[in-house]
GROMACS .gro file of C-alpha atoms in nm:
model
  430
    1MET     CA    1  -3.783   3.350  -4.253
    2GLN     CA    2  -3.844   3.254  -3.892
    3LYS     CA    3  -3.790   2.882  -3.956
    4PRO     CA    4  -3.437   2.919  -4.105
    5LEU     CA    5  -3.341   3.152  -3.822
    6PHE     CA    6  -3.478   2.903  -3.571
    7ARG     CA    7  -3.280   2.622  -3.735
    8ILE     CA    8  -2.960   2.828  -3.735
    9GLY     CA    9  -3.012   2.916  -3.369
   10LEU     CA   10  -3.081   2.552  -3.280
   11THR     CA   11  -2.770   2.439  -3.470
   12CYS     CA   12  -2.554   2.698  -3.293
   13LEU     CA   13  -2.699   2.597  -2.957
   14LEU     CA   14  -2.631   2.229  -3.028
   15ALA     CA   15  -2.276   2.302  -3.144
   16PHE     CA   16  -2.213   2.513  -2.832
   17SER     CA   17  -2.356   2.236  -2.614
   18ILE     CA   18  -2.127   1.974  -2.774
   19PHE     CA   19  -1.826   2.204  -2.740
   20PHE     CA   20  -1.904   2.286  -2.377
   21SER     CA   21  -1.959   1.917  -2.298
   22ALA     CA   22  -1.622   1.823  -2.448
   23ALA     CA   23  -1.445   2.111  -2.273
   24ALA     CA   24  -1.596   2.014  -1.938
   25GLN     CA   25  -1.522   1.643  -1.982
   26LYS     CA   26  -1.318   1.513  -1.687
   27VAL     CA   27  -1.112   1.195  -1.717
   28GLY     CA   28  -0.994   0.967  -1.438
   29LEU     CA   29  -0.713   0.714  -1.475
   30VAL     CA   30  -0.702   0.402  -1.254
   31LEU     CA   31  -0.380   0.198  -1.233
   32SER     CA   32  -0.394  -0.147  -1.075
   33GLY     CA   33  -0.133  -0.325  -0.869
   34GLY     CA   34   0.068  -0.617  -1.001
   35GLY     CA   35   0.429  -0.595  -0.883
   36ALA     CA   36   0.674  -0.559  -1.170
   37LYS     CA   37   0.387  -0.589  -1.417
   38GLY     CA   38   0.280  -0.242  -1.303
   39LEU     CA   39   0.568  -0.101  -1.507
   40ALA     CA   40   0.335  -0.142  -1.807
   41HIS     CA   41   0.153   0.164  -1.670
   42VAL     CA   42   0.448   0.377  -1.785
   43GLY     CA   43   0.377   0.277  -2.146
   44ALA     CA   44   0.008   0.354  -2.101
   45LEU     CA   45   0.086   0.703  -1.968
   46ARG     CA   46   0.326   0.763  -2.256
   47GLN     CA   47   0.059   0.684  -2.516
   48LEU     CA   48  -0.215   0.884  -2.346
   49GLU     CA   49   0.000   1.198  -2.330
   50ALA     CA   50   0.133   1.154  -2.683
   51ASN     CA   51  -0.227   1.153  -2.811
   52GLY     CA   52  -0.339   1.453  -2.606
   53ILE     CA   53  -0.574   1.251  -2.384
   54PRO     CA   54  -0.643   1.445  -2.062
   55ILE     CA   55  -0.569   1.293  -1.721
   56ASP     CA   56  -0.756   1.498  -1.462
   57TYR     CA   57  -0.740   1.251  -1.173
   58ILE     CA   58  -0.532   0.946  -1.097
   59VAL     CA   59  -0.584   0.658  -0.854
   60GLY     CA   60  -0.329   0.381  -0.809
   61ASN     CA   61  -0.264   0.071  -0.609
   62SER     CA   62   0.070  -0.097  -0.527
   63MET     CA   63   0.299  -0.049  -0.832
   64GLY     CA   64   0.019   0.152  -0.989
   65ALA     CA   65   0.043   0.377  -0.683
   66VAL     CA   66   0.417   0.422  -0.744
   67VAL     CA   67   0.382   0.514  -1.112
   68GLY     CA   68   0.071   0.722  -1.046
   69ALA     CA   69   0.236   0.914  -0.762
   70MET     CA   70   0.535   1.007  -0.976
   71TYR     CA   71   0.303   1.134  -1.249
   72ALA     CA   72   0.088   1.323  -0.997
   73ALA     CA   73   0.403   1.474  -0.841
   74GLY     CA   74   0.500   1.634  -1.172
   75TYR     CA   75   0.719   1.375  -1.345
   76SER     CA   76   0.652   1.330  -1.717
   77PRO     CA   77   0.609   0.981  -1.868
   78ARG     CA   78   0.954   1.018  -2.024
   79GLU     CA   79   1.110   1.105  -1.688
   80ILE     CA   80   0.933   0.813  -1.520
   81GLU     CA   81   1.057   0.582  -1.794
   82GLN     CA   82   1.416   0.699  -1.743
   83ILE     CA   83   1.384   0.636  -1.369
   84VAL     CA   84   1.252   0.280  -1.402
   85LEU     CA   85   1.511   0.193  -1.669
   86SER     CA   86   1.797   0.296  -1.442
   87GLN     CA   87   2.020   0.062  -1.246
   88ASP     CA   88   1.914   0.253  -0.935
   89PHE     CA   89   1.557   0.130  -0.987
   90GLN     CA   90   1.678  -0.230  -1.006
   91ASN     CA   91   1.854  -0.177  -0.673
   92TRP     CA   92   1.536  -0.038  -0.518
   93ALA     CA   93   1.314  -0.317  -0.645
   94THR     CA   94   1.541  -0.608  -0.555
   95GLY     CA   95   1.688  -0.472  -0.232
   96ARG     CA   96   2.037  -0.524  -0.369
   97VAL     CA   97   2.312  -0.411  -0.130
   98LEU     CA   98   2.501  -0.112  -0.271
   99PRO     CA   99   2.878  -0.176  -0.261
  100ASP     CA  100   2.963   0.189  -0.193
  101LYS     CA  101   2.704   0.209   0.087
  102THR     CA  102   2.823  -0.091   0.289
  103PHE     CA  103   2.994  -0.022   0.618
  104ASN     CA  104   3.135  -0.280   0.857
  105TYR     CA  105   3.015  -0.267   1.216
  106LEU     CA  106   2.885  -0.571   1.402
  107THR     CA  107   2.838  -0.792   1.097
  108ALA     CA  108   2.804  -1.166   1.105
  109ASP     CA  109   3.050  -1.404   0.942
  110PRO     CA  110   2.952  -1.538   0.598
  111ASN     CA  111   2.737  -1.852   0.614
  112PRO     CA  112   2.561  -2.080   0.365
  113SER     CA  113   2.206  -2.000   0.475
  114ALA     CA  114   1.964  -1.969   0.186
  115LEU     CA  115   1.718  -1.755   0.385
  116ARG     CA  116   1.769  -1.525   0.682
  117LEU     CA  117   1.463  -1.405   0.875
  118GLY     CA  118   1.470  -1.148   1.151
  119VAL     CA  119   1.316  -1.261   1.478
  120ALA     CA  120   1.176  -1.008   1.724
  121LEU     CA  121   1.220  -1.087   2.093
  122ASP     CA  122   1.009  -0.871   2.321
  123SER     CA  123   1.032  -0.805   2.695
  124THR     CA  124   0.823  -1.113   2.773
  125PHE     CA  125   1.056  -1.332   2.566
  126ASN     CA  126   0.799  -1.395   2.294
  127PHE     CA  127   0.937  -1.451   1.945
  128GLN     CA  128   0.795  -1.310   1.623
  129VAL     CA  129   0.932  -1.358   1.272
  130VAL     CA  130   0.989  -1.032   1.086
  131PRO     CA  131   0.788  -1.088   0.764
  132ASN     CA  132   0.989  -0.941   0.480
  133LEU     CA  133   1.217  -1.100   0.223
  134VAL     CA  134   1.313  -0.789   0.023
  135ASN     CA  135   1.547  -0.537   0.183
  136ASP     CA  136   1.358  -0.208   0.153
  137LEU     CA  137   1.645   0.019   0.255
  138ASN     CA  138   1.711   0.156  -0.096
  139LEU     CA  139   1.343   0.176  -0.188
  140ASN     CA  140   1.239   0.379   0.115
  141LEU     CA  141   1.503   0.646   0.066
  142ALA     CA  142   1.436   0.665  -0.309
  143LEU     CA  143   1.061   0.716  -0.262
  144ALA     CA  144   1.123   0.981   0.004
  145GLN     CA  145   1.365   1.169  -0.225
  146LEU     CA  146   1.155   1.140  -0.544
  147LEU     CA  147   0.820   1.237  -0.394
  148ALA     CA  148   0.915   1.493  -0.127
  149PRO     CA  149   0.928   1.797  -0.363
  150GLY     CA  150   0.583   1.740  -0.515
  151ALA     CA  151   0.425   1.667  -0.178
  152ALA     CA  152   0.572   1.988  -0.034
  153ALA     CA  153   0.445   2.193  -0.331
  154ALA     CA  154   0.096   2.047  -0.268
  155ASN     CA  155   0.122   2.127   0.104
  156TYR     CA  156   0.059   1.756   0.171
  157ASP     CA  157  -0.291   1.765   0.025
  158PHE     CA  158  -0.311   1.514  -0.262
  159ASP     CA  159  -0.583   1.722  -0.429
  160ASN     CA  160  -0.320   1.995  -0.482
  161LEU     CA  161  -0.066   1.779  -0.664
  162PHE     CA  162   0.000   1.836  -1.035
  163VAL     CA  163  -0.277   1.582  -1.088
  164PRO     CA  164  -0.516   1.512  -0.796
  165TYR     CA  165  -0.427   1.169  -0.663
  166ARG     CA  166  -0.536   0.883  -0.439
  167CYS     CA  167  -0.382   0.549  -0.348
  168LEU     CA  168  -0.529   0.259  -0.160
  169ALA     CA  169  -0.398   0.069   0.142
  170THR     CA  170  -0.545  -0.193   0.373
  171GLU     CA  171  -0.582  -0.200   0.749
  172VAL     CA  172  -0.526  -0.574   0.775
  173PHE     CA  173  -0.650  -0.626   1.130
  174THR     CA  174  -0.994  -0.485   1.045
  175ARG     CA  175  -0.985  -0.573   0.671
  176LYS     CA  176  -1.080  -0.214   0.587
  177ALA     CA  177  -0.967  -0.023   0.282
  178VAL     CA  178  -0.789   0.304   0.355
  179ASP     CA  179  -0.828   0.578   0.095
  180GLN     CA  180  -0.510   0.786   0.134
  181ARG     CA  181  -0.566   1.147   0.033
  182SER     CA  182  -0.320   1.355   0.238
  183GLY     CA  183   0.008   1.339   0.429
  184ILE     CA  184   0.358   1.242   0.324
  185LEU     CA  185   0.321   1.111  -0.031
  186ALA     CA  186   0.606   0.860   0.000
  187ASP     CA  187   0.441   0.709   0.309
  188ALA     CA  188   0.112   0.665   0.124
  189VAL     CA  189   0.284   0.492  -0.168
  190ARG     CA  190   0.493   0.276   0.062
  191ASN     CA  191   0.178   0.167   0.248
  192SER     CA  192   0.013   0.074  -0.080
  193MET     CA  193   0.295  -0.166  -0.173
  194ALA     CA  194   0.359  -0.339   0.162
  195TYR     CA  195   0.296  -0.707   0.107
  196PRO     CA  196   0.356  -1.010   0.332
  197LEU     CA  197   0.685  -1.189   0.252
  198ALA     CA  198   0.786  -0.907   0.017
  199PHE     CA  199   0.801  -0.549   0.147
  200ARG     CA  200   0.743  -0.502   0.518
  201PRO     CA  201   0.474  -0.261   0.639
  202ILE     CA  202   0.580   0.068   0.796
  203ARG     CA  203   0.425   0.218   1.106
  204GLY     CA  204   0.244   0.536   1.008
  205LEU     CA  205   0.254   0.864   1.195
  206ASP     CA  206  -0.091   0.774   1.328
  207GLY     CA  207   0.053   0.455   1.480
  208ARG     CA  208  -0.105   0.205   1.238
  209TYR     CA  209   0.051  -0.055   1.012
  210LEU     CA  210  -0.104  -0.053   0.664
  211PHE     CA  211  -0.064  -0.306   0.384
  212ASP     CA  212  -0.107  -0.324   0.008
  213GLY     CA  213  -0.449  -0.207  -0.107
  214ALA     CA  214  -0.465  -0.516  -0.330
  215VAL     CA  215  -0.568  -0.718  -0.026
  216VAL     CA  216  -0.917  -0.568  -0.057
  217ASP     CA  217  -0.924  -0.404  -0.401
  218ASN     CA  218  -0.649  -0.432  -0.661
  219PHE     CA  219  -0.836  -0.222  -0.918
  220PRO     CA  220  -0.975   0.075  -0.718
  221THR     CA  221  -1.226   0.215  -0.965
  222ASP     CA  222  -1.469   0.267  -0.676
  223VAL     CA  223  -1.224   0.511  -0.512
  224MET     CA  224  -1.205   0.706  -0.838
  225ALA     CA  225  -1.583   0.717  -0.874
  226ARG     CA  226  -1.642   0.815  -0.510
  227ASP     CA  227  -1.366   1.074  -0.465
  228PHE     CA  228  -1.347   1.240  -0.807
  229LYS     CA  229  -1.666   1.150  -0.999
  230PRO     CA  230  -1.507   1.173  -1.346
  231ASP     CA  231  -1.718   1.181  -1.661
  232ILE     CA  232  -1.511   0.900  -1.811
  233MET     CA  233  -1.279   0.647  -1.652
  234ILE     CA  234  -0.977   0.474  -1.810
  235GLY     CA  235  -0.867   0.166  -1.620
  236VAL     CA  236  -0.538  -0.012  -1.681
  237ASN     CA  237  -0.525  -0.353  -1.515
  238VAL     CA  238  -0.203  -0.552  -1.494
  239GLY     CA  239  -0.321  -0.769  -1.208
  240ASP     CA  240  -0.436  -1.126  -1.245
  241VAL     CA  241  -0.771  -1.211  -1.392
  242ALA     CA  242  -0.961  -1.533  -1.339
  243LEU     CA  243  -0.881  -1.782  -1.617
  244LYS     CA  244  -1.164  -1.962  -1.794
  245LYS     CA  245  -0.991  -2.299  -1.760
  246TYR     CA  246  -0.690  -2.454  -1.590
  247PRO     CA  247  -0.362  -2.358  -1.770
  248TYR     CA  248  -0.210  -2.707  -1.786
  249LYS     CA  249   0.095  -2.619  -1.998
  250LYS     CA  250   0.163  -2.283  -1.833
  251ASP     CA  251   0.091  -2.353  -1.468
  252ASP     CA  252   0.460  -2.375  -1.369
  253ASP     CA  253   0.535  -2.037  -1.527
  254LEU     CA  254   0.232  -1.879  -1.363
  255LEU     CA  255   0.280  -2.035  -1.020
  256THR     CA  256   0.504  -1.766  -0.865
  257GLY     CA  257   0.266  -1.487  -0.959
  258THR     CA  258  -0.026  -1.692  -0.833
  259LEU     CA  259   0.117  -1.684  -0.481
  260PHE     CA  260   0.056  -1.309  -0.486
  261PHE     CA  261  -0.272  -1.353  -0.673
  262LEU     CA  262  -0.416  -1.564  -0.391
  263GLY     CA  263  -0.406  -1.266  -0.156
  264THR     CA  264  -0.549  -1.007  -0.393
  265SER     CA  265  -0.886  -0.932  -0.545
  266VAL     CA  266  -0.959  -0.995  -0.913
  267ALA     CA  267  -1.034  -0.693  -1.134
  268ASP     CA  268  -1.386  -0.634  -1.257
  269SER     CA  269  -1.352  -0.503  -1.613
  270SER     CA  270  -1.703  -0.354  -1.605
  271SER     CA  271  -1.622  -0.134  -1.304
  272VAL     CA  272  -1.490   0.144  -1.531
  273GLY     CA  273  -1.852   0.217  -1.622
  274LYS     CA  274  -2.052   0.176  -1.942
  275ASN     CA  275  -1.868   0.459  -2.119
  276GLY     CA  276  -1.527   0.380  -1.963
  277ILE     CA  277  -1.226   0.221  -2.128
  278TYR     CA  278  -1.069  -0.097  -1.988
  279ILE     CA  279  -0.710  -0.177  -2.088
  280GLN     CA  280  -0.548  -0.514  -2.011
  281PRO     CA  281  -0.189  -0.541  -2.143
  282ASP     CA  282  -0.099  -0.886  -2.272
  283LEU     CA  283   0.192  -0.968  -2.041
  284GLY     CA  284   0.206  -1.340  -2.118
  285SER     CA  285   0.415  -1.527  -1.864
  286LEU     CA  286   0.569  -1.213  -1.715
  287GLY     CA  287   0.522  -1.215  -1.340
  288ALA     CA  288   0.513  -0.985  -1.040
  289ALA     CA  289   0.886  -1.031  -0.977
  290ASP     CA  290   1.014  -0.971  -1.333
  291PHE     CA  291   1.170  -0.631  -1.267
  292ASP     CA  292   1.448  -0.709  -1.514
  293ALA     CA  293   1.196  -0.701  -1.801
  294VAL     CA  294   1.130  -0.326  -1.774
  295ARG     CA  295   1.152  -0.244  -2.145
  296ARG     CA  296   0.919  -0.524  -2.247
  297LEU     CA  297   0.666  -0.435  -1.978
  298ILE     CA  298   0.661  -0.068  -2.083
  299ALA     CA  299   0.625  -0.172  -2.448
  300GLU     CA  300   0.329  -0.399  -2.369
  301GLY     CA  301   0.153  -0.117  -2.184
  302ASP     CA  302   0.219   0.113  -2.479
  303THR     CA  303   0.086  -0.141  -2.730
  304ALA     CA  304  -0.228  -0.221  -2.530
  305THR     CA  305  -0.312   0.149  -2.505
  306GLN     CA  306  -0.250   0.205  -2.876
  307LEU     CA  307  -0.493  -0.077  -2.957
  308LYS     CA  308  -0.761   0.103  -2.753
  309MET     CA  309  -0.679   0.451  -2.882
  310ALA     CA  310  -0.958   0.469  -3.141
  311GLN     CA  311  -1.212   0.387  -2.872
  312ILE     CA  312  -1.048   0.631  -2.629
  313LYS     CA  313  -1.060   0.916  -2.883
  314GLN     CA  314  -1.419   0.837  -2.972
  315ARG     CA  315  -1.535   0.851  -2.611
  316ILE     CA  316  -1.304   1.129  -2.493
  317THR     CA  317  -1.341   1.420  -2.734
  318ARG     CA  318  -1.149   1.670  -2.523
  319ARG     CA  319  -0.778   1.715  -2.602
  320VAL     CA  320  -0.485   1.859  -2.406
  321ASP     CA  321  -0.234   2.077  -2.584
  322THR     CA  322   0.110   1.920  -2.540
  323LEU     CA  323   0.294   2.252  -2.506
  324ASP     CA  324   0.042   2.382  -2.253
  325LEU     CA  325   0.078   2.060  -2.053
  326GLN     CA  326   0.456   2.098  -2.050
  327ARG     CA  327   0.426   2.460  -1.935
  328ARG     CA  328   0.192   2.365  -1.651
  329ARG     CA  329   0.417   2.078  -1.545
  330LEU     CA  330   0.722   2.303  -1.547
  331ALA     CA  331   0.536   2.565  -1.341
  332PHE     CA  332   0.447   2.299  -1.082
  333GLN     CA  333   0.806   2.171  -1.070
  334GLN     CA  334   0.934   2.526  -1.020
  335SER     CA  335   0.691   2.581  -0.732
  336VAL     CA  336   0.860   2.322  -0.510
  337PRO     CA  337   1.069   2.453  -0.219
  338ALA     CA  338   1.447   2.458  -0.261
  339PRO     CA  339   1.617   2.134  -0.143
  340THR     CA  340   1.758   2.281   0.178
  341PHE     CA  341   1.773   2.046   0.477
  342LYS     CA  342   1.762   2.223   0.812
  343GLN     CA  343   1.717   1.948   1.069
  344VAL     CA  344   1.755   1.575   1.139
  345ILE     CA  345   1.514   1.409   1.382
  346VAL     CA  346   1.540   1.048   1.504
  347ARG     CA  347   1.239   0.885   1.671
  348GLY     CA  348   1.156   0.548   1.819
  349LEU     CA  349   1.438   0.498   2.070
  350ARG     CA  350   1.528   0.634   2.414
  351PRO     CA  351   1.631   1.003   2.405
  352ASP     CA  352   2.001   0.919   2.447
  353GLN     CA  353   1.978   0.655   2.174
  354ASN     CA  354   1.804   0.899   1.941
  355GLU     CA  355   2.090   1.145   1.992
  356TYR     CA  356   2.345   0.870   1.928
  357ALA     CA  357   2.170   0.786   1.599
  358ARG     CA  358   2.148   1.155   1.501
  359ALA     CA  359   2.526   1.181   1.528
  360PHE     CA  360   2.553   0.964   1.215
  361PHE     CA  361   2.440   1.265   1.011
  362ARG     CA  362   2.702   1.531   0.950
  363LYS     CA  363   2.603   1.894   0.921
  364ASP     CA  364   2.760   2.139   0.677
  365GLY     CA  365   2.728   2.472   0.859
  366ALA     CA  366   2.363   2.559   0.915
  367THR     CA  367   2.227   2.299   0.672
  368TYR     CA  368   2.270   1.937   0.567
  369GLN     CA  369   2.363   1.823   0.218
  370PHE     CA  370   2.148   1.538   0.086
  371ASP     CA  371   2.453   1.331  -0.009
  372GLU     CA  372   2.568   1.352   0.353
  373LEU     CA  373   2.221   1.256   0.477
  374LYS     CA  374   2.227   0.960   0.242
  375GLU     CA  375   2.568   0.857   0.373
  376GLY     CA  376   2.448   0.883   0.732
  377TYR     CA  377   2.136   0.683   0.649
  378TYR     CA  378   2.336   0.390   0.514
  379ARG     CA  379   2.589   0.411   0.797
  380LEU     CA  380   2.306   0.394   1.048
  381ALA     CA  381   2.151   0.098   0.865
  382SER     CA  382   2.485  -0.086   0.870
  383ASP     CA  383   2.503  -0.068   1.249
  384ASP     CA  384   2.356  -0.390   1.388
  385TYR     CA  385   2.227  -0.199   1.691
  386PHE     CA  386   1.941  -0.068   1.476
  387ARG     CA  387   1.679  -0.236   1.259
  388ASN     CA  388   1.394  -0.127   1.034
  389ILE     CA  389   1.504   0.233   1.001
  390TYR     CA  390   1.264   0.434   0.788
  391PRO     CA  391   1.325   0.783   0.639
  392ARG     CA  392   1.076   1.068   0.608
  393ILE     CA  393   1.133   1.402   0.435
  394ARG     CA  394   0.891   1.684   0.516
  395TYR     CA  395   0.907   2.055   0.446
  396SER     CA  396   0.882   2.289   0.745
  397GLN     CA  397   0.725   2.628   0.673
  398GLU     CA  398   0.860   2.754   1.005
  399GLN     CA  399   1.221   2.658   0.929
  400LYS     CA  400   1.194   2.733   0.555
  401GLY     CA  401   1.358   2.402   0.478
  402TYR     CA  402   1.316   2.026   0.485
  403VAL     CA  403   1.338   1.806   0.794
  404PHE     CA  404   1.496   1.464   0.747
  405GLY     CA  405   1.332   1.223   0.988
  406ILE     CA  406   1.432   0.869   1.083
  407ASP     CA  407   1.208   0.618   1.256
  408ALA     CA  408   1.429   0.354   1.419
  409GLN     CA  409   1.394   0.046   1.632
  410ARG     CA  410   1.656  -0.124   1.843
  411ASN     CA  411   1.782  -0.455   1.707
  412ASN     CA  412   1.774  -0.763   1.927
  413ASN     CA  413   2.047  -0.938   1.723
  414VAL     CA  414   1.837  -1.252   1.685
  415ALA     CA  415   1.784  -1.418   1.350
  416ALA     CA  416   1.654  -1.745   1.215
  417GLU     CA  417   1.850  -1.893   0.927
  418VAL     CA  418   1.726  -2.160   0.690
  419GLY     CA  419   1.947  -2.366   0.462
  420PHE     CA  420   1.907  -2.654   0.224
  421THR     CA  421   2.120  -2.887   0.015
  422LEU     CA  422   2.101  -2.938  -0.359
  423SER     CA  423   2.208  -3.279  -0.481
  424THR     CA  424   2.158  -3.517  -0.770
  425ARG     CA  425   2.160  -3.815  -0.530
  426PRO     CA  426   1.861  -3.944  -0.330
  427ILE     CA  427   1.833  -3.777   0.008
  428GLU     CA  428   1.882  -4.102   0.197
  429SER     CA  429   2.230  -4.142   0.047
  430LEU     CA  430   2.355  -3.800   0.157
   0.00000   0.00000   0.00000
């Protein structure tokens, strides 16, 4: 009689142990950088949620930081997909000038230059080329607007977001990785995607310039392991991997992306751990600048995750109830402060110049409307007196409303313009 009872007790204990282990199982998701290719992460998120796979922590880099931050800030995969499929997103990614946000001040006459680079002239008459080719005006305001509510709800602690979050940046002068875990969420994301000859770096509130985390680690599984210590890691890599042999017939197609690849680290597929899951979407010849291929990129991320789903479900036995997840997400979204703007602050210029810039923003009674702040932002950017304006939105507990901040620099009205001629004739006959 004692043996059967012992066996029953042992079976119950084992079953309880398995159940407890599954219930306690924590899952971390790592999203690599890769420019436009990072849009595949949206498809991966969509599949993971659809199959009830838990995401307890998220770490991203570059475009992975953008997608990861939106998810961590309470946006669903469907909402993120709608955002990146919009024409607005194309404007953000390409720096396209918005026709209804163009104002004429001190603008130059049209000219045939193929490339226009800003040149900084300091007080000692030293020249420096301003290293960005993509106008980040639309992107900066969009990130500030999209991520401000979630950051405020988390009280600017990334551990308190809907999903605890990290993103990586690089301090280029010391070649040190910077693990961003608090502060203005849009700033952290913007730091993680600043890349030479693409998006300019922004000066942080601590006075530093930070660049894309891909410079030191494009697939930050080590950040996930160190900061969150998950039981299982899922890593989605859309960055470049070292090829086994030279791609003779595809080298022209791959060349543009390789220019970015040269400055980034190559992902280590084993870094997700022995029980982790590594996902590498097959993106073919799609490159870091192919933002017009959004649907295909999302689909490839979706497909790659589906192909790994059996392995994912085998290794991750815990499931998340879809309705419960929706309720928790809605509760987080409803916890954000109301979008009331109480103050505009301009920094970076002389006091009288800051006041001049602040006058671009019209106040409606005791508060500002965001549409009016947006209008003032683009009016300010259209004035050639200013350059590199950068917006910040932060909630003030004292004022019970948001503060719209602008970092501005005075323009020196110097530019270098480069042109070239296309012809079917030899150059010596031109």
